[in-house]
Short mmCIF file of C-alpha atoms in Angstrom, two decimals:
data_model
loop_
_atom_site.label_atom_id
_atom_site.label_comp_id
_atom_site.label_asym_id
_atom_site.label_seq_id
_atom_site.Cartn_x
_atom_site.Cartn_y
_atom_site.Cartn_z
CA UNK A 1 329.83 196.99 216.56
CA UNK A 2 329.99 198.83 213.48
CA UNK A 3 329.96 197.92 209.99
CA UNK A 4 333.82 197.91 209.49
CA UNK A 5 334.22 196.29 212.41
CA UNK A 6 331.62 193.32 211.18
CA UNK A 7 333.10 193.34 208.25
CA UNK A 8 336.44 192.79 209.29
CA UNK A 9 335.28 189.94 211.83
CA UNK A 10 334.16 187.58 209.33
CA UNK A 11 337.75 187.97 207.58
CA UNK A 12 339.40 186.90 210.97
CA UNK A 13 338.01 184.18 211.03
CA UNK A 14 338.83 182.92 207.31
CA UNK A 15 342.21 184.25 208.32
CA UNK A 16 342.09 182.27 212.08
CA UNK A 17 341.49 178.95 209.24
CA UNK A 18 344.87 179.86 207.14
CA UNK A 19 346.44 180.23 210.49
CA UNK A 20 345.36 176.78 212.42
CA UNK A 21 346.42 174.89 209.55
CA UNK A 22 350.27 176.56 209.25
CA UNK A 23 349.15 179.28 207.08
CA UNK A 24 348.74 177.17 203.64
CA UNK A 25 345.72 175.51 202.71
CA UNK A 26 346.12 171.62 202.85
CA UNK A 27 343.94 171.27 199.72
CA UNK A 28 345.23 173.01 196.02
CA UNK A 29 342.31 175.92 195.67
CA UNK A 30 340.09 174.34 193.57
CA UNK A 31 340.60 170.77 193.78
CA UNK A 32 337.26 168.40 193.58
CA UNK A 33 336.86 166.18 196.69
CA UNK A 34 336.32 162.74 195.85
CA UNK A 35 332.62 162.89 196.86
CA UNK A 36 332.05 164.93 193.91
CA UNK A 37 334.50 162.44 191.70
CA UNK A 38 331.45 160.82 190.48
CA UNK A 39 332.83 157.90 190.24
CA UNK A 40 330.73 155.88 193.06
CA UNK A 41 328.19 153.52 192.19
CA UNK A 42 324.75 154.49 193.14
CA UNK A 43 321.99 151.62 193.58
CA UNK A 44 318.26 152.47 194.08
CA UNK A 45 316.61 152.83 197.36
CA UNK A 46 313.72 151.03 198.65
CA UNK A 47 310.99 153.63 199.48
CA UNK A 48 312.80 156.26 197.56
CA UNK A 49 310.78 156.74 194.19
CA UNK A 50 310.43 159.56 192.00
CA UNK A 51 309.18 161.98 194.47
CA UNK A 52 312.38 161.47 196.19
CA UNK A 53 314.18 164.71 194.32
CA UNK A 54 313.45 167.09 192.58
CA UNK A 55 315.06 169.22 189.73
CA UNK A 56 317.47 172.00 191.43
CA UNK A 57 316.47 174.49 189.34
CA UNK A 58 313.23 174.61 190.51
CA UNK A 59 312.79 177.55 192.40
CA UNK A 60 308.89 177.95 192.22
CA UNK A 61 307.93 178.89 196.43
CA UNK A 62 305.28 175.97 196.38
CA UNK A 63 307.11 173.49 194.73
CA UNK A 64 307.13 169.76 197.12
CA UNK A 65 309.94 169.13 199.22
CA UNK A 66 311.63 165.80 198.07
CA UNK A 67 310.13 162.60 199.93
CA UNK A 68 310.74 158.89 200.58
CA UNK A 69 308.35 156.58 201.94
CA UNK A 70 308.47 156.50 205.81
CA UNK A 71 311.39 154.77 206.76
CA UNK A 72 313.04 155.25 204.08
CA UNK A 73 315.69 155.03 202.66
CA UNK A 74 316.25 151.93 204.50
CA UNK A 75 320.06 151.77 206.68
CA UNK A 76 323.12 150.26 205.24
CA UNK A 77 325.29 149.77 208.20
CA UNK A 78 328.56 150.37 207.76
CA UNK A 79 331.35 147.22 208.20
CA UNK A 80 333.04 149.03 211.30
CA UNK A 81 331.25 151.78 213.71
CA UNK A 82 332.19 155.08 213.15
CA UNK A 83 332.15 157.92 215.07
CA UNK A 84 331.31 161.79 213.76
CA UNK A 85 331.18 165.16 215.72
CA UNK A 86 328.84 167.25 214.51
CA UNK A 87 328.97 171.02 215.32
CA UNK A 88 325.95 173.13 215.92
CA UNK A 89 325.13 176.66 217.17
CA UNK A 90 322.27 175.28 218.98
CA UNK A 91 320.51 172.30 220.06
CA UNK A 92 317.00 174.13 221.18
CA UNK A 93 315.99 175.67 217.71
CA UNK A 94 313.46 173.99 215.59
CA UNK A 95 315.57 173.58 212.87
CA UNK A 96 318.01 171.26 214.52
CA UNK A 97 315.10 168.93 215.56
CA UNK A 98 315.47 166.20 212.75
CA UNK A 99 319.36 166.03 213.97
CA UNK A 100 318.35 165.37 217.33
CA UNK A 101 315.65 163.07 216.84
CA UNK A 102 317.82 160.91 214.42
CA UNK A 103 320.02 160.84 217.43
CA UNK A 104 317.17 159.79 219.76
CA UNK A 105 315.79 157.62 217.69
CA UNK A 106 318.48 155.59 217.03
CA UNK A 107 318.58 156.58 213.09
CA UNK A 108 322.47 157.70 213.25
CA UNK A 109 322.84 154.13 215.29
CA UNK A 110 321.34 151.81 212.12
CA UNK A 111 323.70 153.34 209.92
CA UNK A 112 326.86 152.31 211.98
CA UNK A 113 327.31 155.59 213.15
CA UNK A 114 328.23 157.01 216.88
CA UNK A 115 327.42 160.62 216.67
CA UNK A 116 328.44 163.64 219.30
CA UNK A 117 326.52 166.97 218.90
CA UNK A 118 329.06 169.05 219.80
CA UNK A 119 327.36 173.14 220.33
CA UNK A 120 330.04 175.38 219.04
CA UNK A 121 329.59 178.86 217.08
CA UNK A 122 330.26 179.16 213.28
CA UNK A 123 333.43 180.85 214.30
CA UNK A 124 334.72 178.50 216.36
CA UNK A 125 333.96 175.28 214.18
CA UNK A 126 334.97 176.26 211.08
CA UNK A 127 338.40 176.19 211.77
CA UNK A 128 337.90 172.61 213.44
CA UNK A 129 336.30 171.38 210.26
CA UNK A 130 338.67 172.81 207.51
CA UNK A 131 341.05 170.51 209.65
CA UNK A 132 338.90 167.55 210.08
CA UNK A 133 338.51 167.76 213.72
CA UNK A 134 334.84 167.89 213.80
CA UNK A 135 333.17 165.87 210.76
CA UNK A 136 330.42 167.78 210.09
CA UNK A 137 328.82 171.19 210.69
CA UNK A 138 324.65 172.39 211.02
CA UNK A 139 325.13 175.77 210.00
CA UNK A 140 324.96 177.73 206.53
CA UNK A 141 326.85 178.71 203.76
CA UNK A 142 327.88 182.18 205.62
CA UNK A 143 330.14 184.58 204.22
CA UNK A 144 332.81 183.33 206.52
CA UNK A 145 332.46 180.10 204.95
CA UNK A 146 332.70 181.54 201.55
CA UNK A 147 336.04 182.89 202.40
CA UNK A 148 337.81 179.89 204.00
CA UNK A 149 336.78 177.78 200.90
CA UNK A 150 338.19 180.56 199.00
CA UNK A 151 341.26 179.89 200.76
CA UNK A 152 341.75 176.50 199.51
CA UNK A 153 339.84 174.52 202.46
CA UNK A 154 337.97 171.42 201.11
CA UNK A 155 334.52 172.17 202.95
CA UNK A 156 331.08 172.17 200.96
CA UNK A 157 327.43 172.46 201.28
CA UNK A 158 326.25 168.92 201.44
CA UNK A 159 322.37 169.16 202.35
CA UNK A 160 319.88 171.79 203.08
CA UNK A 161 317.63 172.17 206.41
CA UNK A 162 314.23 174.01 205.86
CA UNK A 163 312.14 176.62 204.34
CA UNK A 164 309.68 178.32 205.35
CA UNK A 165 305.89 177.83 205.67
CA UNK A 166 303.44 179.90 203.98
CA UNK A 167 302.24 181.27 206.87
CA UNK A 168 305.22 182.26 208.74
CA UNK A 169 306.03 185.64 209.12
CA UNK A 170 309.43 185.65 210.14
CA UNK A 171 311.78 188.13 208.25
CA UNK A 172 311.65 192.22 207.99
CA UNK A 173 309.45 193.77 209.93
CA UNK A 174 308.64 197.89 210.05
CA UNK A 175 307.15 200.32 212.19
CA UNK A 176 305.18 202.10 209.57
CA UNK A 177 305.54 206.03 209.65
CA UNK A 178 302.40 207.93 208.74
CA UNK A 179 301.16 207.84 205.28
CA UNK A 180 302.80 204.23 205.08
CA UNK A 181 301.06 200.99 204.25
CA UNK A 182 302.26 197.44 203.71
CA UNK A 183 302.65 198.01 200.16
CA UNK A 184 303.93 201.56 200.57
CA UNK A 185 307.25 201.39 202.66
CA UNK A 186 310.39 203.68 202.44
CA UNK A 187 313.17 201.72 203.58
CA UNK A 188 315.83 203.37 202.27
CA UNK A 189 318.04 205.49 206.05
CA UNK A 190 316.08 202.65 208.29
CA UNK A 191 317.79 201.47 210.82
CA UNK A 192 317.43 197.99 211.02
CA UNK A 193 318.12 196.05 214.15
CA UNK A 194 319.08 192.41 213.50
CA UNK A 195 320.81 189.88 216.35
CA UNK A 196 322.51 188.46 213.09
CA UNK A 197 325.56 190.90 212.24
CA UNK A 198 326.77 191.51 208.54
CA UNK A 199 327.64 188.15 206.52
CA UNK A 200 324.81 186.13 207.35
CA UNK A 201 322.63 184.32 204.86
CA UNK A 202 320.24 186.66 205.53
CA UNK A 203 321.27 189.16 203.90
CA UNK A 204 320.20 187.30 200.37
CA UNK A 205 316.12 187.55 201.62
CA UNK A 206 316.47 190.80 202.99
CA UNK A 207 318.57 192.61 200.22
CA UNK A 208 315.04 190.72 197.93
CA UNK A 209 312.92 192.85 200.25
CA UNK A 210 314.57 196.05 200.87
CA UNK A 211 314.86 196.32 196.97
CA UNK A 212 311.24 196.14 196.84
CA UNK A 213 310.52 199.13 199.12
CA UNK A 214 313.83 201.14 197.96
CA UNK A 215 316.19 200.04 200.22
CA UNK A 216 319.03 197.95 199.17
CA UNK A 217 321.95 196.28 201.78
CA UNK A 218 323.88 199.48 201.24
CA UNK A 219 321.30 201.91 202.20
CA UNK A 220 320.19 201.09 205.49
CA UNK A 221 322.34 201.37 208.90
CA UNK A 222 322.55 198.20 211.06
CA UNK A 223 321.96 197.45 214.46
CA UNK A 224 323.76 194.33 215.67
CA UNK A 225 321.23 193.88 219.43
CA UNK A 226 320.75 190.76 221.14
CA UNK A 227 318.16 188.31 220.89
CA UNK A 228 315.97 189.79 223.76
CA UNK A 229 316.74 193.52 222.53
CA UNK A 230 315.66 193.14 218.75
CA UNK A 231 311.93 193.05 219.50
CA UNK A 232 312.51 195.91 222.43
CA UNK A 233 314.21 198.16 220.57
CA UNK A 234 311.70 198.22 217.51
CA UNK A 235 308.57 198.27 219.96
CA UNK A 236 310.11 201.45 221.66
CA UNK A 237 312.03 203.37 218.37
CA UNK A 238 315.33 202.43 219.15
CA UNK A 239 315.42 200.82 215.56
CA UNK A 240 312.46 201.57 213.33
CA UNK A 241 312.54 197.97 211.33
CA UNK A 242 313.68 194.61 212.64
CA UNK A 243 314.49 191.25 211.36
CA UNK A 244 312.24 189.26 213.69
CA UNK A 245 312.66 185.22 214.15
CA UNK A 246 310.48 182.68 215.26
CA UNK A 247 308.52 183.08 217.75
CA UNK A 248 309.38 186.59 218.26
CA UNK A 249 307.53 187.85 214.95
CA UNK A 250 303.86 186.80 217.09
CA UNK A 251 304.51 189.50 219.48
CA UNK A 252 303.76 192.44 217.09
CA UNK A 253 301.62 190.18 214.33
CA UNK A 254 298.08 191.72 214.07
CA UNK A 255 299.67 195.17 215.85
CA UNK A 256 298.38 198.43 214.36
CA UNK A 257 301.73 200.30 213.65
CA UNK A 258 303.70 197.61 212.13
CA UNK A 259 303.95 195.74 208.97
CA UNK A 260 305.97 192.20 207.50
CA UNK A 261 307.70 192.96 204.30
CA UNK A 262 308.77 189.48 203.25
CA UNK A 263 311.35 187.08 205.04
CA UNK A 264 313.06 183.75 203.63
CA UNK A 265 312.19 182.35 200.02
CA UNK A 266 309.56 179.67 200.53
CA UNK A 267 311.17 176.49 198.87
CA UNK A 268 314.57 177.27 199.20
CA UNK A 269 316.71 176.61 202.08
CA UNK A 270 319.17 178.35 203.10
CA UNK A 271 321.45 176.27 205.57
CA UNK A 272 321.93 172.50 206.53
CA UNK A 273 324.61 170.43 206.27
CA UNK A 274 328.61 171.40 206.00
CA UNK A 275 331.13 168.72 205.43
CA UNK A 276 334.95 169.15 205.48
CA UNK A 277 337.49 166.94 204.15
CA UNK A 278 336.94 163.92 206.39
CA UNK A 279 333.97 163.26 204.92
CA UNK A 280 334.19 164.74 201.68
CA UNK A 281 337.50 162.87 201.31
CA UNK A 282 338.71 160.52 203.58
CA UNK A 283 335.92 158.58 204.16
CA UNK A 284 332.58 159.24 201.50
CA UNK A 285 331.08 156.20 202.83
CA UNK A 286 330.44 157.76 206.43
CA UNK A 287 329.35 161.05 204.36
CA UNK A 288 326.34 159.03 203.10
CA UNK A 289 325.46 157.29 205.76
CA UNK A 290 325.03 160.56 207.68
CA UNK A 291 322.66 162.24 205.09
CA UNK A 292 320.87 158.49 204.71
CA UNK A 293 320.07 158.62 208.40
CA UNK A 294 319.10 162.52 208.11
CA UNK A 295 316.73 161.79 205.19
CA UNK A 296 314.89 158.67 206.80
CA UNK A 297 314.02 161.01 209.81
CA UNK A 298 312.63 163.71 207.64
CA UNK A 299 310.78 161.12 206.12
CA UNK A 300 309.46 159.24 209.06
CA UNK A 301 308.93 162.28 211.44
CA UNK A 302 308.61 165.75 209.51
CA UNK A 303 307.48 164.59 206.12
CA UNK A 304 304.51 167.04 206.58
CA UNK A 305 302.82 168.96 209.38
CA UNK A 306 304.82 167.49 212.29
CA UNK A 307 302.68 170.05 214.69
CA UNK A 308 299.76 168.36 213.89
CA UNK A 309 300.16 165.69 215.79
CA UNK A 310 300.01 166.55 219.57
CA UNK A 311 302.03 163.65 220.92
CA UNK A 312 304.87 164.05 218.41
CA UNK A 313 305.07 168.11 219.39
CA UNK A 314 305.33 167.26 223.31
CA UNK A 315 307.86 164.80 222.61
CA UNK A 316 309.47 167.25 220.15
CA UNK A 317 308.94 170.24 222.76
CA UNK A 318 311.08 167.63 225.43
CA UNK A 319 313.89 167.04 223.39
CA UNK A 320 314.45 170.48 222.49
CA UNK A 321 314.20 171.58 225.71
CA UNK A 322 311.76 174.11 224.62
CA UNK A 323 308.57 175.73 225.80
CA UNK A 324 305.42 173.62 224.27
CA UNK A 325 303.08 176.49 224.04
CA UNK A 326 305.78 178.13 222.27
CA UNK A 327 306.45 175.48 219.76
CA UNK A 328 302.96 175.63 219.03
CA UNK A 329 302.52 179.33 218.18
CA UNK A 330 304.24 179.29 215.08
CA UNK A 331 303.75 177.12 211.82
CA UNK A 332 305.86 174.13 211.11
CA UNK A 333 309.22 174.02 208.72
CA UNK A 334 308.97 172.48 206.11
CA UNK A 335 311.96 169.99 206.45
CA UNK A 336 314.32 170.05 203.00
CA UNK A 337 317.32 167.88 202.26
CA UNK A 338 317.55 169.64 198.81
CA UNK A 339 320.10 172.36 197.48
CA UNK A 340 318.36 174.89 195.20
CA UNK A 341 320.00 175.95 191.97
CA UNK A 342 322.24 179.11 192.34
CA UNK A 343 321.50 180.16 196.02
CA UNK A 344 325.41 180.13 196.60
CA UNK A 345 325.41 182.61 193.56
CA UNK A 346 322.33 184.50 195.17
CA UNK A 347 324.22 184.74 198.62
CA UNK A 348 327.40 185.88 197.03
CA UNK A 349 326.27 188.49 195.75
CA UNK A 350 324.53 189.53 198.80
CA UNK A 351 327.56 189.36 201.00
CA UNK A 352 329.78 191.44 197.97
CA UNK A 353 326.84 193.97 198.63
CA UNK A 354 327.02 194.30 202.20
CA UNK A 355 331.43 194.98 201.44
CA UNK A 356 332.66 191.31 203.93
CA UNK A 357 333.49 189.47 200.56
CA UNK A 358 336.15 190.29 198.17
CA UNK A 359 337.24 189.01 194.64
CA UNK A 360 335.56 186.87 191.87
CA UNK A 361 332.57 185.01 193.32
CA UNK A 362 332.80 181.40 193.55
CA UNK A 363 331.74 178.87 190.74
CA UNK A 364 328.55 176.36 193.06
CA UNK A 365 330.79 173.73 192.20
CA UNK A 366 332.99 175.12 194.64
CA UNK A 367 330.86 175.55 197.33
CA UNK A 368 328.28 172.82 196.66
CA UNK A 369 328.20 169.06 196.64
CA UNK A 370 324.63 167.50 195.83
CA UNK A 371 325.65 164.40 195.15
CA UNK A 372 326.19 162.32 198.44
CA UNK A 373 322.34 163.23 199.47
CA UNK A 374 321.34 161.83 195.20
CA UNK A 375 323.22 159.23 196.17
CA UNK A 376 321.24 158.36 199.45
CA UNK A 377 317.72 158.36 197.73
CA UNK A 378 319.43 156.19 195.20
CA UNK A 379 318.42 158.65 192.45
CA UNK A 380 321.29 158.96 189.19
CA UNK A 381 322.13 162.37 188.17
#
């Protein structure tokens, strides 16, 4: 696919959202959804102390994920059962795990709620959420998504997922050229194979590290592959650098010939929770009770190194449906329900770079609503 072509994709499908809902945006561009009315009462949290946020502006890489107390915050059922779809691209990736073992566990359940995991691309779900026929969606604040809420649609970032460990080495990786060394890399020409196409959130960390090595979004040539083809193609010179994921990164880690240039910003997720206007709107109550039963998991199960406990990882490995020794090989996320400062901004100006976003970015309080996970650690803006 080339460029254009991307390009043009991810404005179908902000187009496909104008068109499912009879080619008008339901919501006036711009209006606040009543979760971010700030008008709900907020009551403190059992468990949930100090440590349980931290200032969004912090961007420092080792700064502590938020954290509760194990089991904590405690449930507050809802009066009537309630049930909420939640979209997903996956339900084998790490970073979907606390989702699914809230629904194993029985977390969702406390909280009066009767979830569905419902695996449907970004593509497809977006439209379905702008409507408010799916609640909820794991994903990330994509260009795409930029671009429908552009449009007028009432959908916002409500809670992030993960960033990355120290010691992971997913990201850009190169096949150095002679006379090249880690710190010594021409990336400007590369050809960069990626199974992630233009408009991804990507594109924020790896426009950070091609401007490092003189690169930049607009100066390298993309290779859209598939997931089995991205590590093929850079081992045999079909593409001579490669954004590599986990686990795939271990295959060439330690290799003479290659080098990793930088990947994610530790402390700063990128992706989590989306909610549209069901639960931004028509019922806030649900909304909270969803990130409430999120948190606790985090909390309970992932609050640090998950992986070193063996039980928990074959149990974990199980419920994915995923490979143990796999699982294993590659350091643990660290699990974050937080929203940094400005990485809406960051990613904005990422996608205007790589030409699949057009017009005035927009204002975080357009595309971000912090206040429904505040509200489930009890904490008071």
């Amino acid at each position: 696919m080339t460029g254009r072509a991307r390009a043009y994709a991810v404005v179908v499908v902000a187009a496909a959202l104008l068109a499912s809902a009879g080619c008008s945006s339901p919501y006036e561009s711009g209006s606040e959804p009543k979760a971010a009315a700030g008008d709900r009462t907020i009551r403190p949290m059992e468990g949930c102390g100090d440590t349980s946020w931290t200032d969004p502006a912090d961007l420092s890489p080792n700064r502590p994920p938020a954290r509760c107390r194990p089991g904590a915050p405690p449930p507050q059922p809802l009066a009537e059962t309630r049930k909420l779809t939640i979209a997903t691209g996956t339900l084998s990736a790490e970073y979907v795990a606390p989702l699914q073992v809230a629904l194993d566990k029985g977390e969702f359940k406390k909280e009066g709620l009767d979830v569905t995991l419902k695996v449907l691309p970004t593509p497809d779900a977006l439209p379905l959420l702008a409507k408010g026929d799916i609640d909820a969606q794991w994903a990330a604040p994509e260009a795409a998504v930029m671009n429908s809420i552009r449009g007028g649609f009432d959908i916002r970032w409500v809670a992030g997922n993960f960033s990355p460990d120290p010691q992971s080495k997913s990201g850009l990786w190169v096949r150095l050229k002679k006379g090249e060394s880690t710190d010594r890399v021409a990336m400007a020409g590369r050809k960069l194979g990626t199974m992630i196409g233009k408009g991804s959130v990507i594109a924020y960390p790896m426009e950070k590290v091609l401007e490092k090595h003189g690169g930049g979004l607009e100066r390298i040539q993309y290779a859209q592959l598939g997931s089995a083809d991205v590590l093929t193609a850079l081992q045999n010179g079909g593409v001579d650098s490669a954004w590599l994921l986990d686990p795939v990164w271990r295959k060439v880690d330690g290799e003479p010939g290659y080098a990793f240039l930088g990947g994610q910003p530790q402390g700063e997720p990128l992706g989590g929770m989306l909610y549209g206007p069901s639960l931004l709107n028509d019922d806030v109550d649900a909304g909270v009770a969803l990130l409430r039963a999120y948190v606790r998991t985090i909390n309970t199960y992932f609050a640090s190194d998950y992986k070193q406990d063996a039980t928990f990882v074959t149990y974990l490995a199980d419920l994915l449906k995923t490979d143990e020794t796999i699982l294993k090989s590659t350091p643990p996320l660290r699990m974050d329900w937080e929203i940094r400062t400005g990485t809406t901004d960051r990613l904005q100006a990422a996608y205007r770079a790589q030409g699949v976003t057009e017009g005035d970015p927009l204002p975080e309080s357009r595309t971000v609503t912090r206040m429904l996970y505040e509200e489930a650690v009890g904490h008071r803006p």
